[in-house]
PDB file of C-alpha atoms and ligand atoms in Angstrom:
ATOM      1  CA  UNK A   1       6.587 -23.297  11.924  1.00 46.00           C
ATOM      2  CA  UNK A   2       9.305 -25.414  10.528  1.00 48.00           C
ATOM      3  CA  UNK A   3      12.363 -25.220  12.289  1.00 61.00           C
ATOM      4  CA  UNK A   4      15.011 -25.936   9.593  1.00 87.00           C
ATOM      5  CA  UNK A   5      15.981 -22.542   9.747  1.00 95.00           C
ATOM      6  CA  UNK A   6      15.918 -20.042  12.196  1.00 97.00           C
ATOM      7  CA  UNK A   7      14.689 -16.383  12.926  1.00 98.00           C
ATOM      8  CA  UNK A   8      17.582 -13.128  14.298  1.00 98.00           C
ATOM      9  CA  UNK A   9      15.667 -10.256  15.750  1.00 98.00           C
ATOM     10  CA  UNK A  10      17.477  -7.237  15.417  1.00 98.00           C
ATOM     11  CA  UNK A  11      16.261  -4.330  16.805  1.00 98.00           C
ATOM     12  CA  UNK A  12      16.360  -1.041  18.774  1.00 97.00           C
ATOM     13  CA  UNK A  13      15.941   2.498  18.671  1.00 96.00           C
ATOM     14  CA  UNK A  14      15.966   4.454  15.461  1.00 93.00           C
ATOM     15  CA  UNK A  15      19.556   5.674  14.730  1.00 92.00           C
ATOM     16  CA  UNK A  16      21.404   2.838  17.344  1.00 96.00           C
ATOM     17  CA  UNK A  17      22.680   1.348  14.099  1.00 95.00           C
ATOM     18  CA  UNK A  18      20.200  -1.605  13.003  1.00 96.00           C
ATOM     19  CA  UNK A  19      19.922  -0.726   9.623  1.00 94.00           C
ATOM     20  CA  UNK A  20      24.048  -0.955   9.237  1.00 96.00           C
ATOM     21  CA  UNK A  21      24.505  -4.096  10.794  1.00 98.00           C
ATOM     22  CA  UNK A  22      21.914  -5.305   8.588  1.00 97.00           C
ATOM     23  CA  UNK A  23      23.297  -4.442   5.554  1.00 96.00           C
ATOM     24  CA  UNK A  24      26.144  -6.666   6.799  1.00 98.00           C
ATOM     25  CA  UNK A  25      24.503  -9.414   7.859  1.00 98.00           C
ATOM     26  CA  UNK A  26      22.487  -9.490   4.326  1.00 96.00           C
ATOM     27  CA  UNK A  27      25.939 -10.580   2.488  1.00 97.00           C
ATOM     28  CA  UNK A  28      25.791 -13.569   4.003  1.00 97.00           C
ATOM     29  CA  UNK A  29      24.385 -16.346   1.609  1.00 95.00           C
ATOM     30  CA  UNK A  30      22.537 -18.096   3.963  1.00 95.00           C
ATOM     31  CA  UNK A  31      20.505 -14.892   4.850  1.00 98.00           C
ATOM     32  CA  UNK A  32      17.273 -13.828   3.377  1.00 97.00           C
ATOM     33  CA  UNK A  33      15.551 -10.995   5.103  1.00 97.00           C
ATOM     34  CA  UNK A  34      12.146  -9.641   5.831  1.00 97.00           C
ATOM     35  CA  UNK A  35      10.820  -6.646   3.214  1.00 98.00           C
ATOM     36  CA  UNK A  36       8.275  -4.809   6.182  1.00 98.00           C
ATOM     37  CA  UNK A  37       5.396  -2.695   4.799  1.00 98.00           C
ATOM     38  CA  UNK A  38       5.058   0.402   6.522  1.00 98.00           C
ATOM     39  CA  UNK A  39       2.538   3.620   5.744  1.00 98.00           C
ATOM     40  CA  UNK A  40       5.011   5.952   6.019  1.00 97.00           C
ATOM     41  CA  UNK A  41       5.876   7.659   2.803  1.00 95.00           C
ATOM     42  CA  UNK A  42       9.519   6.599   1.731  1.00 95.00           C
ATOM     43  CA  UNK A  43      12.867   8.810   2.667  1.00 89.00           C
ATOM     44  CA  UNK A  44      14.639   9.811  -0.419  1.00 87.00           C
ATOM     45  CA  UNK A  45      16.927   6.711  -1.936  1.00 92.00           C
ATOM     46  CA  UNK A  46      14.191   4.588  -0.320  1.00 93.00           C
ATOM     47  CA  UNK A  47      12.723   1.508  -2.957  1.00 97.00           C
ATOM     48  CA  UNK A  48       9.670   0.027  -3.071  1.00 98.00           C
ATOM     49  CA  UNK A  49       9.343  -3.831  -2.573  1.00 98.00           C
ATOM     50  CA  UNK A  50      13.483  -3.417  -1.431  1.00 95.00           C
ATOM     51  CA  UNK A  51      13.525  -1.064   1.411  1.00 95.00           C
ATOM     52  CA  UNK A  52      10.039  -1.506   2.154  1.00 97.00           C
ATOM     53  CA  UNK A  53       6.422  -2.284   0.653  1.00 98.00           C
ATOM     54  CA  UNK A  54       5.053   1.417   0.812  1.00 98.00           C
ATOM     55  CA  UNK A  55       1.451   0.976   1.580  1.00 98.00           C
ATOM     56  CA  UNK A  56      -1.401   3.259   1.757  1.00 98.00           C
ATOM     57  CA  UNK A  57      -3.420   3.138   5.661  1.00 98.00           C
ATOM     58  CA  UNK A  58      -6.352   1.609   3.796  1.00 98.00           C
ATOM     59  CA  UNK A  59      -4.678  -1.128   2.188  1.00 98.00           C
ATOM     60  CA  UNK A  60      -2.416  -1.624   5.733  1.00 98.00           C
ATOM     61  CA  UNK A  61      -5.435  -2.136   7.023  1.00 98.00           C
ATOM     62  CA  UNK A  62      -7.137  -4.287   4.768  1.00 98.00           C
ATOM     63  CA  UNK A  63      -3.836  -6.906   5.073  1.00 98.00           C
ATOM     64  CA  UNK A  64      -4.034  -6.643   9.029  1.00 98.00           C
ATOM     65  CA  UNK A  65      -7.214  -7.840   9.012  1.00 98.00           C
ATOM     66  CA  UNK A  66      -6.633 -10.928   6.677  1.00 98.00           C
ATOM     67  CA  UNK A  67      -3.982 -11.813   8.933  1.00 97.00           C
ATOM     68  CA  UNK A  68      -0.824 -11.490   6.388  1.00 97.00           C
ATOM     69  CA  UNK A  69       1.270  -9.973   9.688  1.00 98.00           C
ATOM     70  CA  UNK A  70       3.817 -11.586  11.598  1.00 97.00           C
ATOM     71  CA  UNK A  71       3.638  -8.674  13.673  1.00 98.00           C
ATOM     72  CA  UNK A  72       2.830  -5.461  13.445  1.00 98.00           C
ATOM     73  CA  UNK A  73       3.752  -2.112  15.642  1.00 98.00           C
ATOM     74  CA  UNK A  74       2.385   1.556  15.356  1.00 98.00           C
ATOM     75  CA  UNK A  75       5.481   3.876  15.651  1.00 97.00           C
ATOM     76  CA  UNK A  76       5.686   7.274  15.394  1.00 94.00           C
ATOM     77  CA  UNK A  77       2.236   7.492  13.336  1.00 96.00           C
ATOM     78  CA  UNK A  78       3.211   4.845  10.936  1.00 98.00           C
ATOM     79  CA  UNK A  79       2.232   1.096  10.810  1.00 98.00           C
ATOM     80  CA  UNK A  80       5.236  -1.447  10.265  1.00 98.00           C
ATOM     81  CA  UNK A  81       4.753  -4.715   9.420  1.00 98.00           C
ATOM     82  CA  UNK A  82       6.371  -8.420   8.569  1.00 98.00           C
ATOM     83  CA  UNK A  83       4.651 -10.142   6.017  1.00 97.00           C
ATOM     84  CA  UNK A  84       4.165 -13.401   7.383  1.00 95.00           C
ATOM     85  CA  UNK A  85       5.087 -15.686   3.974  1.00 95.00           C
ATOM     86  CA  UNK A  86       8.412 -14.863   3.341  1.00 97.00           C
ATOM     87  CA  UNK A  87      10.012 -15.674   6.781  1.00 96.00           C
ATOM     88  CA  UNK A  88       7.788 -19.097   6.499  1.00 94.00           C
ATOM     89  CA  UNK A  89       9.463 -19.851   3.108  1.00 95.00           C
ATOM     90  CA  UNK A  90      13.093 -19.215   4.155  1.00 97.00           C
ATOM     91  CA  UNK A  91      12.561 -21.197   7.546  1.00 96.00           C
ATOM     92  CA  UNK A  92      11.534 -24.294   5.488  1.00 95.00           C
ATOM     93  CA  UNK A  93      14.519 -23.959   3.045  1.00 95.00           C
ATOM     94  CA  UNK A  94      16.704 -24.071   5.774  1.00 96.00           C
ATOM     95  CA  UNK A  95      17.740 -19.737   5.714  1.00 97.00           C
ATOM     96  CA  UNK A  96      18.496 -17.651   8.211  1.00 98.00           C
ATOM     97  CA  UNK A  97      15.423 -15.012   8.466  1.00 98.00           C
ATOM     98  CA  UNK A  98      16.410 -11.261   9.486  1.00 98.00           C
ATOM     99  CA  UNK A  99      13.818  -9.130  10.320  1.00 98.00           C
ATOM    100  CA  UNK A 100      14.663  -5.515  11.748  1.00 98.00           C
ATOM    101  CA  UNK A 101      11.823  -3.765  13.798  1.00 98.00           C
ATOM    102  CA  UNK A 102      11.043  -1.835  16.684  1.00 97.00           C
ATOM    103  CA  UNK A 103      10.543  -3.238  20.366  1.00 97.00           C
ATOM    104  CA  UNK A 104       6.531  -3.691  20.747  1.00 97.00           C
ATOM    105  CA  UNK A 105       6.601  -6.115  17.283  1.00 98.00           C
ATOM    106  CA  UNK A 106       9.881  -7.817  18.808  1.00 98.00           C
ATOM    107  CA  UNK A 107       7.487  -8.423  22.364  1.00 97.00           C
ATOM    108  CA  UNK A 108       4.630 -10.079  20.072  1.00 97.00           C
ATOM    109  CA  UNK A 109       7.240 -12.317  18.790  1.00 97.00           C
ATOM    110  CA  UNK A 110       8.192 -13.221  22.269  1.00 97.00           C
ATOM    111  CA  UNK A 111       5.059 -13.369  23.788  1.00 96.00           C
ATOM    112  CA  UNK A 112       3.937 -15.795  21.056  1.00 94.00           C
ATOM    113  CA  UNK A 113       6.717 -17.806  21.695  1.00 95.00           C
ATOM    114  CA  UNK A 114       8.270 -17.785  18.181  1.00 95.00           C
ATOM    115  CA  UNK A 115      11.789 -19.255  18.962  1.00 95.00           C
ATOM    116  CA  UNK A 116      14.885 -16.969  17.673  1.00 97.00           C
ATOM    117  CA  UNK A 117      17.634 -15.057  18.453  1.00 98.00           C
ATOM    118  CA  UNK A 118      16.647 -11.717  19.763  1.00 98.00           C
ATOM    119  CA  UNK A 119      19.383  -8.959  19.511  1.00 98.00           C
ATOM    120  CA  UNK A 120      19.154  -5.470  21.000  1.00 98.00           C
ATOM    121  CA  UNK A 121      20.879  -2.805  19.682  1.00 98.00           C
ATOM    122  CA  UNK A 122      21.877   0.175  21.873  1.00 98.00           C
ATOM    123  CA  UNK A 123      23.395   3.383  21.254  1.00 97.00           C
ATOM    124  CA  UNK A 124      26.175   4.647  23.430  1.00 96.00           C
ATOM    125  CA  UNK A 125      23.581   7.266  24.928  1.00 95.00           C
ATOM    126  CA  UNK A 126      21.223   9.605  23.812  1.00 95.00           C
ATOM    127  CA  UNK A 127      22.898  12.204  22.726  1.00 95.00           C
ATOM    128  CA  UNK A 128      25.052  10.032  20.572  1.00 95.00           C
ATOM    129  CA  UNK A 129      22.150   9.048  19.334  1.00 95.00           C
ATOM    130  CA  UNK A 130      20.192  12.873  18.431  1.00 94.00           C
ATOM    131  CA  UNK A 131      23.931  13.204  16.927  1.00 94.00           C
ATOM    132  CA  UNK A 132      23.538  10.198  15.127  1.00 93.00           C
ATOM    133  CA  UNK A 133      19.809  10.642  13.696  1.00 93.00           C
ATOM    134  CA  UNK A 134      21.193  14.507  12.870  1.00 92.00           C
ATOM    135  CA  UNK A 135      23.674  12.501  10.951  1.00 89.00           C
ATOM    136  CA  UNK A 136      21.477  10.934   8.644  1.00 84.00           C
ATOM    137  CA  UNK A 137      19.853  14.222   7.223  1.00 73.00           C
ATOM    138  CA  UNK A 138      16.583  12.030   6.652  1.00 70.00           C
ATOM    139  CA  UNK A 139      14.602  13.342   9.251  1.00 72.00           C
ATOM    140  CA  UNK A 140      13.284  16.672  10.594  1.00 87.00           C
ATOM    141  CA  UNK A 141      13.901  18.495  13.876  1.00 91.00           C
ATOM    142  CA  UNK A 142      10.482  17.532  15.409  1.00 92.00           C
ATOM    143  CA  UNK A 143      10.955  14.038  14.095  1.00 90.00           C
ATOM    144  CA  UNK A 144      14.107  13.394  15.528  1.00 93.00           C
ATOM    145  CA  UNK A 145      13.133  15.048  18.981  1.00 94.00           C
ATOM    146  CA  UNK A 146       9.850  12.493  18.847  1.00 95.00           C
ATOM    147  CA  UNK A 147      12.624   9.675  17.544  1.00 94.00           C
ATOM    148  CA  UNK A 148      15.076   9.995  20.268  1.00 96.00           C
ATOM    149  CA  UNK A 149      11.514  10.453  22.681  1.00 97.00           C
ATOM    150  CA  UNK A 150      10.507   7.002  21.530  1.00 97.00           C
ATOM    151  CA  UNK A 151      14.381   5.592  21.781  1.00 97.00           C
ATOM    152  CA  UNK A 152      14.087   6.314  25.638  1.00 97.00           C
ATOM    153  CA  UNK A 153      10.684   4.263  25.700  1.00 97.00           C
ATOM    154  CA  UNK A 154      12.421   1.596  24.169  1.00 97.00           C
ATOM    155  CA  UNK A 155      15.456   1.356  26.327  1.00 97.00           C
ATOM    156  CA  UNK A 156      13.393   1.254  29.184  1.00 96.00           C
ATOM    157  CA  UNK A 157      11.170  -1.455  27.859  1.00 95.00           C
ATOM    158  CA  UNK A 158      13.879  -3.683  26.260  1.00 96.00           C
ATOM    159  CA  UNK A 159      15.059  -4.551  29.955  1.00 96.00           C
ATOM    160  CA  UNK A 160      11.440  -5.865  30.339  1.00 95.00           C
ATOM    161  CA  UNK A 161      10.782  -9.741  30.895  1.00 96.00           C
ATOM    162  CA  UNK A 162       7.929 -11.563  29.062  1.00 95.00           C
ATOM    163  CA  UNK A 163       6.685 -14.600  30.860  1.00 89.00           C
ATOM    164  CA  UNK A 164      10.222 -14.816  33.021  1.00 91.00           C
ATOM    165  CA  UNK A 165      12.261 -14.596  29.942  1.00 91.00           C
ATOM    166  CA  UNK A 166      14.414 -11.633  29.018  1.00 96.00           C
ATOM    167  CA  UNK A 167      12.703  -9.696  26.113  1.00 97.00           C
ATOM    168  CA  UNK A 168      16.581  -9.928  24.687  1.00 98.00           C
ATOM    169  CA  UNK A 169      18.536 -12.775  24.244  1.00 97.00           C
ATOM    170  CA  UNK A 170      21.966 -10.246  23.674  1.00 97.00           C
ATOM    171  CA  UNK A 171      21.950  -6.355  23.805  1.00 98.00           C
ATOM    172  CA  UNK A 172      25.122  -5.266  22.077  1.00 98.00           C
ATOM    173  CA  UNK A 173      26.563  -1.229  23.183  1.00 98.00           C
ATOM    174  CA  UNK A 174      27.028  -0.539  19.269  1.00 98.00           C
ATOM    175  CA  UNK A 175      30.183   1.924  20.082  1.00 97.00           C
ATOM    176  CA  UNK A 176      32.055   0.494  16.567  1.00 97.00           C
ATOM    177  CA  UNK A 177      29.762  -0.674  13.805  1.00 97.00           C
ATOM    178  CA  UNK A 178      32.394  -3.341  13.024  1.00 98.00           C
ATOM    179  CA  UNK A 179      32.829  -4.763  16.413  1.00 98.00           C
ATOM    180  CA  UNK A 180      28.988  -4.742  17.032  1.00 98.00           C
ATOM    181  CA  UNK A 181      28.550  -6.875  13.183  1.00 98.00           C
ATOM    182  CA  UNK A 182      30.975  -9.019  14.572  1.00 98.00           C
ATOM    183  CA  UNK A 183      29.510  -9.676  17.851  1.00 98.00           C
ATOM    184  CA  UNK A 184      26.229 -10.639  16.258  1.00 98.00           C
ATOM    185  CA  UNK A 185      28.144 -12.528  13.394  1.00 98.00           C
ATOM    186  CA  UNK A 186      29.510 -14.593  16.193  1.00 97.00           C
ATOM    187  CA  UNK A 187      26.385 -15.025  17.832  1.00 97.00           C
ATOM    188  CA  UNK A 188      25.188 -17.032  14.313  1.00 96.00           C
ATOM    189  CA  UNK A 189      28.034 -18.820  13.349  1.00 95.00           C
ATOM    190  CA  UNK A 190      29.900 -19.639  16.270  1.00 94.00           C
TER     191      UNK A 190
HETATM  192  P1  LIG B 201      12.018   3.829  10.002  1.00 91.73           P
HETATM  193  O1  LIG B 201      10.897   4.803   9.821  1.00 91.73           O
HETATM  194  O2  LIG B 201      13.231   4.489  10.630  1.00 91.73           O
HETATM  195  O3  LIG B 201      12.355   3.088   8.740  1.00 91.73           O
HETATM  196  O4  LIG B 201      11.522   2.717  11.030  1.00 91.73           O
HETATM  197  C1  LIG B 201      11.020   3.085  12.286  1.00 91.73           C
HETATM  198  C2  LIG B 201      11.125   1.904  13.241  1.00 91.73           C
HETATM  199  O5  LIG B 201      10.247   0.870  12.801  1.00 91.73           O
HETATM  200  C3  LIG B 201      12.514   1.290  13.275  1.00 91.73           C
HETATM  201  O6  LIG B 201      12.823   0.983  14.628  1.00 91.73           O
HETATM  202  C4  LIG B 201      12.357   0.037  12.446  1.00 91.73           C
HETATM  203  O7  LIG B 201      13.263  -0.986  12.825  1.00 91.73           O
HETATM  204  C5  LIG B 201      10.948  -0.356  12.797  1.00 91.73           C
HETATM  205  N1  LIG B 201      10.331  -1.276  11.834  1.00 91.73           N
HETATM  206  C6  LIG B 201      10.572  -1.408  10.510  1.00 91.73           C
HETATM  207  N2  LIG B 201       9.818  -2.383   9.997  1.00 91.73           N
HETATM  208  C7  LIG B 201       9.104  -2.902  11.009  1.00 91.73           C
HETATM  209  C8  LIG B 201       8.157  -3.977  11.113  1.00 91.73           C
HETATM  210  O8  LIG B 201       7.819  -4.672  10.154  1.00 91.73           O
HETATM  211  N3  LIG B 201       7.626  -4.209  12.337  1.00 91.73           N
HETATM  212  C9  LIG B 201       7.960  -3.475  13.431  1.00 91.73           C
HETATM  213  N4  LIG B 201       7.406  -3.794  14.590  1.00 91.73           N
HETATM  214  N5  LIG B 201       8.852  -2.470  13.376  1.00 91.73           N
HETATM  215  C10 LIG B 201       9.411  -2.188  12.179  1.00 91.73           C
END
């Protein structure tokens, strides 16, 4: 890997607020970010090839197994992929790379040893977070019961180590969105 640039992690349980503090990081020139492909069929407002690449399982498939994946996760019943290109293109030109995913892609990061910084992002609790997902309006009952079921996985398994090193460089409460962008805005440019 060339190590002009550098990789931020950021990620966490559905509905802590990764997506948000995204959106704010991604106004920053020197930030190009990672487009994952995912099988799951796309919310309404959703874009394909801006939100996500909206694949089918076959062709998912077919990419895994030619390699093209940074990493890859099975949540929910979806795939999620990085494509493995873009983050090597915006390393060599010097970028910082943002990819958002879920906390078993974020450990085969780690336990590759592909340096960046790793940011957890927590909700203030779980109810905040049901109360968040309701929120949204994007998902249904069941989903958000099996969301906030998967969210207390993840919480667990964020504290995890891999190799004697934290899974998380920084986990960040996100209480107020604009406190929690600045936090990891100060964590990047110092
Ligand atoms: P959602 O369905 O809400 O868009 O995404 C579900 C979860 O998958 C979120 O935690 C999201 O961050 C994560 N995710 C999105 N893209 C990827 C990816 O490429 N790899 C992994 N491991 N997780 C992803």
């Amino acid at each position: 890997m060339n190590d002009r640039g550098r990789l931020i992690v950021i990620s966490g349980p559905s509905g802590a607020g990764k997506t948000s503090v995204c959106r704010a990081l991604k106004q920053h020139a020197d930030v190009e970010f990672s487009v994952s492909a995912t099988t799951r069929t796309p919310r309404s407002g959703e874009r394909d090839g801006i939100d996500y690449h909206f694949l089918s399982r076959d062709d998912f498939q077919r990419r895994l197994g030619e390699n093209q994946f940074l990493e890859w996760a099975s949540y929910n019943g979806n795939l999620y992929g990085t494509p493995r290109w873009p983050m090597d293109a915006a390393l060599s030109r010097g970028k910082t790379f943002l990819v958002e995913i879920e906390v078993k892609g974020t450990r085969q990061l780690r336990e590759r040893g592909v340096p960046g910084i790793y940011v957890f992002i927590a909700p203030p609790g779980l109810e905040e977070l049901r109360r968040r997902l309701e929120h949204r309006g994007s998902n249904d009952p069941a989903e958000i019961a099996q969301r906030v079921r998967i969210a207390e996985d993840e919480m667990r398994a964020a504290k995890e180590t891999v190799a004697g090193q934290p899974l998380y460089d920084v986990t960040l409460v996100n209480v107020d969105l604009q406190a929690t962008i600045r936090a990891v805005e100060a964590l990047l440019w110092p």
